[in-house]
Amino acid sequence: TGSVKKIVREIQLRLISIGMFPLFILIIIGTDLFSFALGSQWYVAGEYAGILGPWILLVFITYPLSTIFSVLGKQKVELTFNILNLLSRIVVLVIGRLSGNPVVTLLLFSITGVFFWGWMNIYILKISGIPYRICFNDYIKFFCLAFVIAIPLLVAKVLVFPAYFLF
């Protein structure tokens, strides 16, 4: 009976603010973190997590907002999104299998995930009446903030503890 604009905007802003810094940690020291916490055999899993991080962030932000499709009667759009996303995943996995390289497969998987979940996020903003530029600015703002907060990690990795971090 009311506008969903304010609720969607607040939820999206909170999810971006919560998810951006862990993404930076995962990308910067994910391999080292996995190795330290789980053992050296988990180093590659840390690499894979870093590759999939941007996609996971968009899922983290967009999925809770996707209930808006039911609220606004846009289930056909959601179904179309899910079918296209599934088809893209199948194509990516086939290409990845043919390449024989798991990193290529994960990169393609992450890129297509960012594309589809990013599209879904933009569409949710549109049907909620929120200009996507406002939320794009939020992404940029929290990206920059997370980067500034992560600078000590980068410095530690590169200059202070280069022998500890495995690169």
Tab-separated table of N, CA and C in Angstrom:
chain	number	residue	atom	x	y	z
A	1	THR	N	0.813	-1.202	0.000
A	1	THR	CA	0.000	0.000	0.000
A	1	THR	C	0.853	1.261	0.000
A	2	GLY	N	2.144	1.099	0.226
A	2	GLY	CA	3.031	2.257	0.253
A	2	GLY	C	4.160	2.092	-0.736
A	3	SER	N	5.107	2.969	-0.635
A	3	SER	CA	6.262	2.939	-1.513
A	3	SER	C	7.335	2.001	-0.955
A	4	VAL	N	7.914	1.217	-1.831
A	4	VAL	CA	8.990	0.312	-1.433
A	4	VAL	C	10.352	0.976	-1.598
A	5	LYS	N	10.337	2.145	-2.159
A	5	LYS	CA	11.577	2.850	-2.493
A	5	LYS	C	12.500	3.000	-1.286
A	6	LYS	N	11.958	3.491	-0.189
A	6	LYS	CA	12.780	3.741	1.000
A	6	LYS	C	13.340	2.437	1.580
A	7	ILE	N	12.521	1.416	1.649
A	7	ILE	CA	12.960	0.130	2.216
A	7	ILE	C	14.053	-0.496	1.360
A	8	VAL	N	13.835	-0.528	0.049
A	8	VAL	CA	14.834	-1.116	-0.858
A	8	VAL	C	16.140	-0.341	-0.766
A	9	ARG	N	16.050	0.949	-0.746
A	9	ARG	CA	17.253	1.800	-0.668
A	9	ARG	C	18.034	1.541	0.620
A	10	GLU	N	17.336	1.493	1.750
A	10	GLU	CA	18.008	1.264	3.030
A	10	GLU	C	18.638	-0.124	3.104
A	11	ILE	N	17.912	-1.126	2.640
A	11	ILE	CA	18.442	-2.492	2.685
A	11	ILE	C	19.664	-2.607	1.789
A	12	GLN	N	19.563	-2.073	0.589
A	12	GLN	CA	20.701	-2.149	-0.329
A	12	GLN	C	21.921	-1.451	0.256
A	13	LEU	N	21.727	-0.278	0.810
A	13	LEU	CA	22.838	0.471	1.393
A	13	LEU	C	23.494	-0.320	2.523
A	14	ARG	N	22.699	-0.907	3.390
A	14	ARG	CA	23.252	-1.705	4.487
A	14	ARG	C	24.018	-2.919	3.976
A	15	LEU	N	23.455	-3.596	2.990
A	15	LEU	CA	24.120	-4.800	2.469
A	15	LEU	C	25.438	-4.459	1.771
A	16	ILE	N	25.459	-3.350	1.034
A	16	ILE	CA	26.715	-2.916	0.405
A	16	ILE	C	27.746	-2.618	1.488
A	17	SER	N	27.326	-1.897	2.517
A	17	SER	CA	28.271	-1.513	3.578
A	17	SER	C	28.785	-2.731	4.342
A	18	ILE	N	27.952	-3.742	4.510
A	18	ILE	CA	28.368	-4.954	5.225
A	18	ILE	C	29.272	-5.827	4.360
A	19	GLY	N	28.992	-5.914	3.078
A	19	GLY	CA	29.679	-6.872	2.225
A	19	GLY	C	30.966	-6.420	1.569
A	20	MET	N	31.176	-5.127	1.423
A	20	MET	CA	32.318	-4.657	0.643
A	20	MET	C	33.663	-4.965	1.302
A	21	PHE	N	33.827	-4.702	2.587
A	21	PHE	CA	35.122	-4.929	3.226
A	21	PHE	C	35.507	-6.413	3.265
A	22	PRO	N	34.594	-7.325	3.612
A	22	PRO	CA	34.969	-8.751	3.542
A	22	PRO	C	35.397	-9.184	2.139
A	23	LEU	N	34.799	-8.578	1.106
A	23	LEU	CA	35.227	-8.883	-0.255
A	23	LEU	C	36.685	-8.495	-0.455
A	24	PHE	N	37.058	-7.310	0.026
A	24	PHE	CA	38.449	-6.871	-0.085
A	24	PHE	C	39.385	-7.813	0.659
A	25	ILE	N	38.993	-8.220	1.842
A	25	ILE	CA	39.819	-9.151	2.617
A	25	ILE	C	40.001	-10.447	1.837
A	26	LEU	N	38.906	-10.937	1.280
A	26	LEU	CA	38.955	-12.186	0.518
A	26	LEU	C	39.874	-12.071	-0.689
A	27	ILE	N	39.812	-10.952	-1.374
A	27	ILE	CA	40.639	-10.771	-2.569
A	27	ILE	C	42.107	-10.556	-2.200
A	28	ILE	N	42.356	-9.759	-1.155
A	28	ILE	CA	43.735	-9.412	-0.805
A	28	ILE	C	44.459	-10.563	-0.110
A	29	ILE	N	43.846	-11.132	0.909
A	29	ILE	CA	44.549	-12.162	1.684
A	29	ILE	C	43.752	-13.463	1.798
A	30	GLY	N	42.828	-13.680	0.886
A	30	GLY	CA	42.019	-14.903	0.941
A	30	GLY	C	42.850	-16.162	0.902
A	31	THR	N	43.851	-16.199	0.038
A	31	THR	CA	44.696	-17.395	-0.053
A	31	THR	C	45.442	-17.636	1.249
A	32	ASP	N	45.973	-16.565	1.798
A	32	ASP	CA	46.716	-16.671	3.053
A	32	ASP	C	45.792	-17.011	4.217
A	33	LEU	N	44.615	-16.431	4.209
A	33	LEU	CA	43.649	-16.682	5.268
A	33	LEU	C	43.194	-18.143	5.252
A	34	PHE	N	42.884	-18.645	4.070
A	34	PHE	CA	42.471	-20.050	3.952
A	34	PHE	C	43.606	-20.972	4.388
A	35	SER	N	44.826	-20.659	3.963
A	35	SER	CA	45.987	-21.484	4.333
A	35	SER	C	46.226	-21.465	5.834
A	36	PHE	N	46.131	-20.298	6.431
A	36	PHE	CA	46.370	-20.164	7.861
A	36	PHE	C	45.292	-20.883	8.672
A	37	ALA	N	44.034	-20.674	8.296
A	37	ALA	CA	42.929	-21.225	9.082
A	37	ALA	C	42.699	-22.716	8.841
A	38	LEU	N	42.924	-23.156	7.605
A	38	LEU	CA	42.555	-24.526	7.261
A	38	LEU	C	43.721	-25.420	6.853
A	39	GLY	N	44.886	-24.822	6.692
A	39	GLY	CA	46.048	-25.591	6.286
A	39	GLY	C	46.487	-25.236	4.877
A	40	SER	N	47.742	-25.546	4.581
A	40	SER	CA	48.324	-25.132	3.300
A	40	SER	C	47.623	-25.744	2.088
A	41	GLN	N	46.995	-26.895	2.263
A	41	GLN	CA	46.313	-27.521	1.131
A	41	GLN	C	45.074	-26.725	0.688
A	42	TRP	N	44.647	-25.740	1.485
A	42	TRP	CA	43.485	-24.920	1.165
A	42	TRP	C	43.860	-23.618	0.451
A	43	TYR	N	45.121	-23.452	0.090
A	43	TYR	CA	45.588	-22.237	-0.578
A	43	TYR	C	44.793	-21.980	-1.870
A	44	VAL	N	44.625	-23.007	-2.666
A	44	VAL	CA	43.918	-22.862	-3.946
A	44	VAL	C	42.457	-22.484	-3.709
A	45	ALA	N	41.859	-23.018	-2.656
A	45	ALA	CA	40.481	-22.647	-2.332
A	45	ALA	C	40.374	-21.149	-2.045
A	46	GLY	N	41.401	-20.576	-1.432
A	46	GLY	CA	41.437	-19.140	-1.203
A	46	GLY	C	41.492	-18.360	-2.503
A	47	GLU	N	42.261	-18.868	-3.471
A	47	GLU	CA	42.298	-18.241	-4.799
A	47	GLU	C	40.914	-18.285	-5.444
A	48	TYR	N	40.287	-19.438	-5.372
A	48	TYR	CA	38.964	-19.604	-5.962
A	48	TYR	C	37.944	-18.680	-5.296
A	49	ALA	N	38.019	-18.554	-3.976
A	49	ALA	CA	37.104	-17.669	-3.249
A	49	ALA	C	37.303	-16.218	-3.686
A	50	GLY	N	38.548	-15.815	-3.898
A	50	GLY	CA	38.824	-14.462	-4.377
A	50	GLY	C	38.254	-14.210	-5.760
A	51	ILE	N	38.312	-15.218	-6.616
A	51	ILE	CA	37.763	-15.092	-7.970
A	51	ILE	C	36.243	-14.963	-7.910
A	52	LEU	N	35.617	-15.745	-7.052
A	52	LEU	CA	34.159	-15.747	-6.963
A	52	LEU	C	33.612	-14.616	-6.093
A	53	GLY	N	34.484	-13.900	-5.400
A	53	GLY	CA	34.071	-12.856	-4.466
A	53	GLY	C	33.135	-11.795	-5.019
A	54	PRO	N	33.438	-11.176	-6.161
A	54	PRO	CA	32.525	-10.146	-6.685
A	54	PRO	C	31.122	-10.678	-6.966
A	55	TRP	N	31.038	-11.884	-7.488
A	55	TRP	CA	29.735	-12.499	-7.737
A	55	TRP	C	28.997	-12.747	-6.415
A	56	ILE	N	29.713	-13.272	-5.435
A	56	ILE	CA	29.104	-13.549	-4.132
A	56	ILE	C	28.600	-12.255	-3.497
A	57	LEU	N	29.360	-11.174	-3.640
A	57	LEU	CA	28.924	-9.886	-3.096
A	57	LEU	C	27.609	-9.448	-3.725
A	58	LEU	N	27.498	-9.547	-5.048
A	58	LEU	CA	26.254	-9.129	-5.701
A	58	LEU	C	25.082	-10.021	-5.317
A	59	VAL	N	25.324	-11.311	-5.148
A	59	VAL	CA	24.255	-12.194	-4.684
A	59	VAL	C	23.842	-11.789	-3.266
A	60	PHE	N	24.833	-11.519	-2.421
A	60	PHE	CA	24.573	-11.103	-1.040
A	60	PHE	C	23.701	-9.848	-0.988
A	61	ILE	N	23.935	-8.931	-1.900
A	61	ILE	CA	23.197	-7.668	-1.916
A	61	ILE	C	21.835	-7.824	-2.593
A	62	THR	N	21.793	-8.536	-3.696
A	62	THR	CA	20.584	-8.575	-4.525
A	62	THR	C	19.556	-9.596	-4.062
A	63	TYR	N	20.000	-10.755	-3.601
A	63	TYR	CA	19.046	-11.814	-3.271
A	63	TYR	C	18.005	-11.385	-2.234
A	64	PRO	N	18.386	-10.726	-1.134
A	64	PRO	CA	17.355	-10.301	-0.179
A	64	PRO	C	16.350	-9.306	-0.785
A	65	LEU	N	16.803	-8.563	-1.782
A	65	LEU	CA	15.916	-7.593	-2.425
A	65	LEU	C	15.000	-8.235	-3.458
A	66	SER	N	15.289	-9.468	-3.847
A	66	SER	CA	14.535	-10.113	-4.926
A	66	SER	C	13.093	-10.440	-4.543
A	67	THR	N	12.758	-10.373	-3.266
A	67	THR	CA	11.359	-10.581	-2.883
A	67	THR	C	10.455	-9.489	-3.449
A	68	ILE	N	11.058	-8.414	-3.885
A	68	ILE	CA	10.300	-7.313	-4.482
A	68	ILE	C	9.548	-7.779	-5.734
A	69	PHE	N	10.065	-8.814	-6.417
A	69	PHE	CA	9.377	-9.331	-7.600
A	69	PHE	C	7.986	-9.847	-7.230
A	70	SER	N	7.900	-10.560	-6.115
A	70	SER	CA	6.593	-11.061	-5.666
A	70	SER	C	5.706	-9.922	-5.188
A	71	VAL	N	6.292	-8.991	-4.461
A	71	VAL	CA	5.529	-7.865	-3.922
A	71	VAL	C	4.907	-7.043	-5.045
A	72	LEU	N	5.665	-6.837	-6.124
A	72	LEU	CA	5.185	-5.990	-7.227
A	72	LEU	C	4.593	-6.776	-8.398
A	73	GLY	N	4.459	-8.097	-8.226
A	73	GLY	CA	3.851	-8.915	-9.274
A	73	GLY	C	4.712	-9.054	-10.514
A	74	LYS	N	6.003	-9.157	-10.336
A	74	LYS	CA	6.947	-9.262	-11.462
A	74	LYS	C	7.605	-10.645	-11.508
A	75	GLN	N	6.837	-11.681	-11.187
A	75	GLN	CA	7.413	-13.023	-11.140
A	75	GLN	C	7.890	-13.501	-12.512
A	76	LYS	N	7.259	-13.049	-13.589
A	76	LYS	CA	7.705	-13.449	-14.931
A	76	LYS	C	9.116	-12.953	-15.212
A	77	VAL	N	9.407	-11.745	-14.772
A	77	VAL	CA	10.755	-11.198	-14.949
A	77	VAL	C	11.750	-12.027	-14.140
A	78	GLU	N	11.387	-12.367	-12.907
A	78	GLU	CA	12.267	-13.179	-12.073
A	78	GLU	C	12.489	-14.550	-12.695
A	79	LEU	N	11.432	-15.164	-13.234
A	79	LEU	CA	11.566	-16.462	-13.898
A	79	LEU	C	12.497	-16.355	-15.101
A	80	THR	N	12.331	-15.309	-15.891
A	80	THR	CA	13.203	-15.094	-17.060
A	80	THR	C	14.656	-14.957	-16.618
A	81	PHE	N	14.875	-14.156	-15.579
A	81	PHE	CA	16.217	-14.000	-15.038
A	81	PHE	C	16.799	-15.357	-14.637
A	82	ASN	N	16.031	-16.142	-13.895
A	82	ASN	CA	16.535	-17.430	-13.410
A	82	ASN	C	16.808	-18.411	-14.534
A	83	ILE	N	15.972	-18.419	-15.555
A	83	ILE	CA	16.205	-19.306	-16.699
A	83	ILE	C	17.475	-18.892	-17.444
A	84	LEU	N	17.615	-17.596	-17.712
A	84	LEU	CA	18.815	-17.125	-18.420
A	84	LEU	C	20.078	-17.349	-17.590
A	85	ASN	N	19.977	-17.136	-16.299
A	85	ASN	CA	21.109	-17.368	-15.411
A	85	ASN	C	21.501	-18.853	-15.432
A	86	LEU	N	20.515	-19.742	-15.349
A	86	LEU	CA	20.789	-21.175	-15.402
A	86	LEU	C	21.445	-21.574	-16.721
A	87	LEU	N	20.913	-21.070	-17.819
A	87	LEU	CA	21.494	-21.381	-19.129
A	87	LEU	C	22.933	-20.878	-19.229
A	88	SER	N	23.179	-19.681	-18.713
A	88	SER	CA	24.550	-19.154	-18.754
A	88	SER	C	25.483	-20.027	-17.930
A	89	ARG	N	25.005	-20.531	-16.804
A	89	ARG	CA	25.829	-21.399	-15.950
A	89	ARG	C	26.176	-22.694	-16.669
A	90	ILE	N	25.201	-23.251	-17.369
A	90	ILE	CA	25.455	-24.484	-18.119
A	90	ILE	C	26.497	-24.234	-19.201
A	91	VAL	N	26.343	-23.136	-19.950
A	91	VAL	CA	27.304	-22.798	-21.004
A	91	VAL	C	28.697	-22.588	-20.412
A	92	VAL	N	28.780	-21.867	-19.313
A	92	VAL	CA	30.070	-21.606	-18.668
A	92	VAL	C	30.722	-22.918	-18.222
A	93	LEU	N	29.955	-23.804	-17.638
A	93	LEU	CA	30.521	-25.074	-17.178
A	93	LEU	C	30.984	-25.944	-18.349
A	94	VAL	N	30.262	-25.911	-19.453
A	94	VAL	CA	30.692	-26.658	-20.647
A	94	VAL	C	31.988	-26.051	-21.197
A	95	ILE	N	32.031	-24.723	-21.319
A	95	ILE	CA	33.248	-24.055	-21.801
A	95	ILE	C	34.412	-24.344	-20.857
A	96	GLY	N	34.141	-24.263	-19.570
A	96	GLY	CA	35.180	-24.550	-18.583
A	96	GLY	C	35.691	-25.969	-18.684
A	97	ARG	N	34.793	-26.900	-18.891
A	97	ARG	CA	35.197	-28.305	-19.041
A	97	ARG	C	36.063	-28.479	-20.293
A	98	LEU	N	35.665	-27.825	-21.362
A	98	LEU	CA	36.439	-27.923	-22.602
A	98	LEU	C	37.810	-27.265	-22.456
A	99	SER	N	37.891	-26.205	-21.679
A	99	SER	CA	39.178	-25.539	-21.489
A	99	SER	C	40.088	-26.365	-20.594
A	100	GLY	N	39.497	-27.135	-19.687
A	100	GLY	CA	40.293	-27.938	-18.767
A	100	GLY	C	40.988	-27.134	-17.689
A	101	ASN	N	40.629	-25.876	-17.568
A	101	ASN	CA	41.275	-24.992	-16.607
A	101	ASN	C	40.242	-24.498	-15.594
A	102	PRO	N	40.372	-24.905	-14.342
A	102	PRO	CA	39.371	-24.473	-13.353
A	102	PRO	C	39.363	-22.964	-13.118
A	103	VAL	N	40.491	-22.299	-13.258
A	103	VAL	CA	40.524	-20.846	-13.056
A	103	VAL	C	39.717	-20.147	-14.145
A	104	VAL	N	39.848	-20.595	-15.384
A	104	VAL	CA	39.056	-20.020	-16.478
A	104	VAL	C	37.571	-20.252	-16.210
A	105	THR	N	37.226	-21.441	-15.769
A	105	THR	CA	35.832	-21.762	-15.464
A	105	THR	C	35.295	-20.837	-14.372
A	106	LEU	N	36.054	-20.673	-13.306
A	106	LEU	CA	35.599	-19.825	-12.209
A	106	LEU	C	35.530	-18.358	-12.613
A	107	LEU	N	36.477	-17.904	-13.422
A	107	LEU	CA	36.428	-16.521	-13.917
A	107	LEU	C	35.169	-16.290	-14.748
A	108	LEU	N	34.882	-17.209	-15.658
A	108	LEU	CA	33.671	-17.089	-16.478
A	108	LEU	C	32.419	-17.160	-15.609
A	109	PHE	N	32.430	-18.066	-14.636
A	109	PHE	CA	31.304	-18.218	-13.723
A	109	PHE	C	31.069	-16.925	-12.949
A	110	SER	N	32.148	-16.329	-12.450
A	110	SER	CA	32.043	-15.092	-11.685
A	110	SER	C	31.601	-13.928	-12.579
A	111	ILE	N	32.159	-13.829	-13.764
A	111	ILE	CA	31.809	-12.744	-14.683
A	111	ILE	C	30.337	-12.813	-15.079
A	112	THR	N	29.864	-14.017	-15.443
A	112	THR	CA	28.453	-14.131	-15.810
A	112	THR	C	27.556	-13.886	-14.598
A	113	GLY	N	28.006	-14.316	-13.425
A	113	GLY	CA	27.241	-14.054	-12.208
A	113	GLY	C	27.134	-12.575	-11.916
A	114	VAL	N	28.246	-11.857	-12.057
A	114	VAL	CA	28.234	-10.404	-11.850
A	114	VAL	C	27.299	-9.749	-12.859
A	115	PHE	N	27.348	-10.212	-14.095
A	115	PHE	CA	26.470	-9.648	-15.126
A	115	PHE	C	25.001	-9.860	-14.780
A	116	PHE	N	24.604	-11.105	-14.501
A	116	PHE	CA	23.192	-11.391	-14.258
A	116	PHE	C	22.680	-10.794	-12.945
A	117	TRP	N	23.451	-10.933	-11.871
A	117	TRP	CA	23.002	-10.386	-10.597
A	117	TRP	C	23.077	-8.863	-10.603
A	118	GLY	N	24.028	-8.303	-11.344
A	118	GLY	CA	24.073	-6.854	-11.504
A	118	GLY	C	22.857	-6.348	-12.262
A	119	TRP	N	22.498	-7.076	-13.324
A	119	TRP	CA	21.291	-6.712	-14.088
A	119	TRP	C	20.065	-6.790	-13.194
A	120	MET	N	19.978	-7.859	-12.408
A	120	MET	CA	18.835	-8.016	-11.517
A	120	MET	C	18.786	-6.874	-10.494
A	121	ASN	N	19.946	-6.499	-9.974
A	121	ASN	CA	20.019	-5.412	-9.003
A	121	ASN	C	19.533	-4.113	-9.627
A	122	ILE	N	19.992	-3.820	-10.828
A	122	ILE	CA	19.575	-2.601	-11.524
A	122	ILE	C	18.071	-2.627	-11.795
A	123	TYR	N	17.556	-3.782	-12.183
A	123	TYR	CA	16.121	-3.898	-12.457
A	123	TYR	C	15.303	-3.683	-11.180
A	124	ILE	N	15.769	-4.242	-10.073
A	124	ILE	CA	15.079	-4.055	-8.799
A	124	ILE	C	15.048	-2.568	-8.434
A	125	LEU	N	16.153	-1.892	-8.653
A	125	LEU	CA	16.182	-0.447	-8.390
A	125	LEU	C	15.174	0.278	-9.272
A	126	LYS	N	15.130	-0.115	-10.534
A	126	LYS	CA	14.224	0.539	-11.479
A	126	LYS	C	12.768	0.360	-11.068
A	127	ILE	N	12.354	-0.869	-10.746
A	127	ILE	CA	10.949	-1.083	-10.407
A	127	ILE	C	10.598	-0.526	-9.027
A	128	SER	N	11.629	-0.251	-8.225
A	128	SER	CA	11.406	0.347	-6.913
A	128	SER	C	11.391	1.871	-6.976
A	129	GLY	N	11.738	2.422	-8.133
A	129	GLY	CA	11.738	3.867	-8.295
A	129	GLY	C	13.007	4.550	-7.815
A	130	ILE	N	14.092	3.777	-7.723
A	130	ILE	CA	15.365	4.337	-7.257
A	130	ILE	C	16.278	4.537	-8.462
A	131	PRO	N	16.784	5.742	-8.667
A	131	PRO	CA	17.748	5.936	-9.758
A	131	PRO	C	19.003	5.091	-9.501
A	132	TYR	N	19.386	4.296	-10.476
A	132	TYR	CA	20.525	3.398	-10.284
A	132	TYR	C	21.824	4.156	-10.045
A	133	ARG	N	21.903	5.398	-10.492
A	133	ARG	CA	23.121	6.189	-10.264
A	133	ARG	C	23.374	6.416	-8.777
A	134	ILE	N	22.298	6.576	-8.021
A	134	ILE	CA	22.445	6.776	-6.572
A	134	ILE	C	23.104	5.540	-5.952
A	135	CYS	N	22.614	4.370	-6.308
A	135	CYS	CA	23.177	3.144	-5.743
A	135	CYS	C	24.562	2.860	-6.309
A	136	PHE	N	24.791	3.222	-7.552
A	136	PHE	CA	26.132	3.078	-8.114
A	136	PHE	C	27.113	3.912	-7.306
A	137	ASN	N	26.694	5.110	-6.926
A	137	ASN	CA	27.542	5.954	-6.075
A	137	ASN	C	27.792	5.295	-4.722
A	138	ASP	N	26.789	4.593	-4.196
A	138	ASP	CA	26.982	3.856	-2.937
A	138	ASP	C	28.048	2.775	-3.098
A	139	TYR	N	27.982	2.049	-4.205
A	139	TYR	CA	28.997	1.023	-4.464
A	139	TYR	C	30.390	1.660	-4.496
A	140	ILE	N	30.500	2.762	-5.210
A	140	ILE	CA	31.790	3.446	-5.327
A	140	ILE	C	32.255	3.946	-3.964
A	141	LYS	N	31.360	4.560	-3.209
A	141	LYS	CA	31.701	5.100	-1.890
A	141	LYS	C	32.218	3.992	-0.967
A	142	PHE	N	31.498	2.880	-0.889
A	142	PHE	CA	31.918	1.809	0.010
A	142	PHE	C	33.114	1.029	-0.536
A	143	PHE	N	33.267	1.006	-1.861
A	143	PHE	CA	34.464	0.417	-2.466
A	143	PHE	C	35.686	1.222	-2.031
A	144	CYS	N	35.597	2.539	-2.146
A	144	CYS	CA	36.722	3.402	-1.751
A	144	CYS	C	36.997	3.305	-0.262
A	145	LEU	N	35.952	3.286	0.544
A	145	LEU	CA	36.119	3.155	1.989
A	145	LEU	C	36.777	1.821	2.339
A	146	ALA	N	36.313	0.743	1.724
A	146	ALA	CA	36.905	-0.571	1.976
A	146	ALA	C	38.357	-0.600	1.528
A	147	PHE	N	38.645	0.051	0.412
A	147	PHE	CA	40.026	0.112	-0.062
A	147	PHE	C	40.916	0.832	0.937
A	148	VAL	N	40.453	1.973	1.437
A	148	VAL	CA	41.233	2.734	2.419
A	148	VAL	C	41.457	1.905	3.680
A	149	ILE	N	40.417	1.230	4.133
A	149	ILE	CA	40.545	0.389	5.327
A	149	ILE	C	41.485	-0.790	5.062
A	150	ALA	N	41.515	-1.269	3.826
A	150	ALA	CA	42.342	-2.424	3.481
A	150	ALA	C	43.796	-2.064	3.188
A	151	ILE	N	44.125	-0.784	3.095
A	151	ILE	CA	45.507	-0.383	2.805
A	151	ILE	C	46.502	-1.001	3.785
A	152	PRO	N	46.224	-1.021	5.095
A	152	PRO	CA	47.184	-1.683	5.998
A	152	PRO	C	47.411	-3.168	5.657
A	153	LEU	N	46.371	-3.849	5.198
A	153	LEU	CA	46.545	-5.244	4.777
A	153	LEU	C	47.473	-5.344	3.569
A	154	LEU	N	47.270	-4.449	2.622
A	154	LEU	CA	48.129	-4.435	1.438
A	154	LEU	C	49.576	-4.138	1.808
A	155	VAL	N	49.757	-3.141	2.666
A	155	VAL	CA	51.112	-2.774	3.098
A	155	VAL	C	51.755	-3.948	3.825
A	156	ALA	N	51.003	-4.564	4.728
A	156	ALA	CA	51.533	-5.711	5.471
A	156	ALA	C	51.889	-6.848	4.527
A	157	LYS	N	51.053	-7.087	3.558
A	157	LYS	CA	51.299	-8.193	2.622
A	157	LYS	C	52.530	-7.935	1.762
A	158	VAL	N	52.677	-6.724	1.295
A	158	VAL	CA	53.749	-6.419	0.349
A	158	VAL	C	55.059	-6.036	1.038
A	159	LEU	N	54.981	-5.218	2.072
A	159	LEU	CA	56.209	-4.665	2.645
A	159	LEU	C	56.626	-5.272	3.981
A	160	VAL	N	55.701	-5.418	4.885
A	160	VAL	CA	56.060	-5.802	6.244
A	160	VAL	C	56.253	-7.303	6.399
A	161	PHE	N	55.314	-8.092	5.870
A	161	PHE	CA	55.372	-9.540	6.045
A	161	PHE	C	55.392	-10.286	4.712
A	162	PRO	N	56.256	-9.933	3.781
A	162	PRO	CA	56.210	-10.609	2.470
A	162	PRO	C	56.521	-12.103	2.570
A	163	ALA	N	57.317	-12.510	3.544
A	163	ALA	CA	57.645	-13.931	3.663
A	163	ALA	C	56.465	-14.709	4.242
A	164	TYR	N	55.665	-14.059	5.091
A	164	TYR	CA	54.539	-14.750	5.708
A	164	TYR	C	53.425	-14.973	4.686
A	165	PHE	N	53.102	-13.922	3.932
A	165	PHE	CA	52.049	-14.052	2.939
A	165	PHE	C	52.606	-14.793	1.745
A	166	LEU	N	51.881	-15.773	1.289
A	166	LEU	CA	52.393	-16.708	0.284
A	166	LEU	C	52.334	-16.213	-1.153
A	167	PHE	N	51.624	-15.149	-1.389
A	167	PHE	CA	51.390	-14.658	-2.749
A	167	PHE	C	50.882	-15.796	-3.568
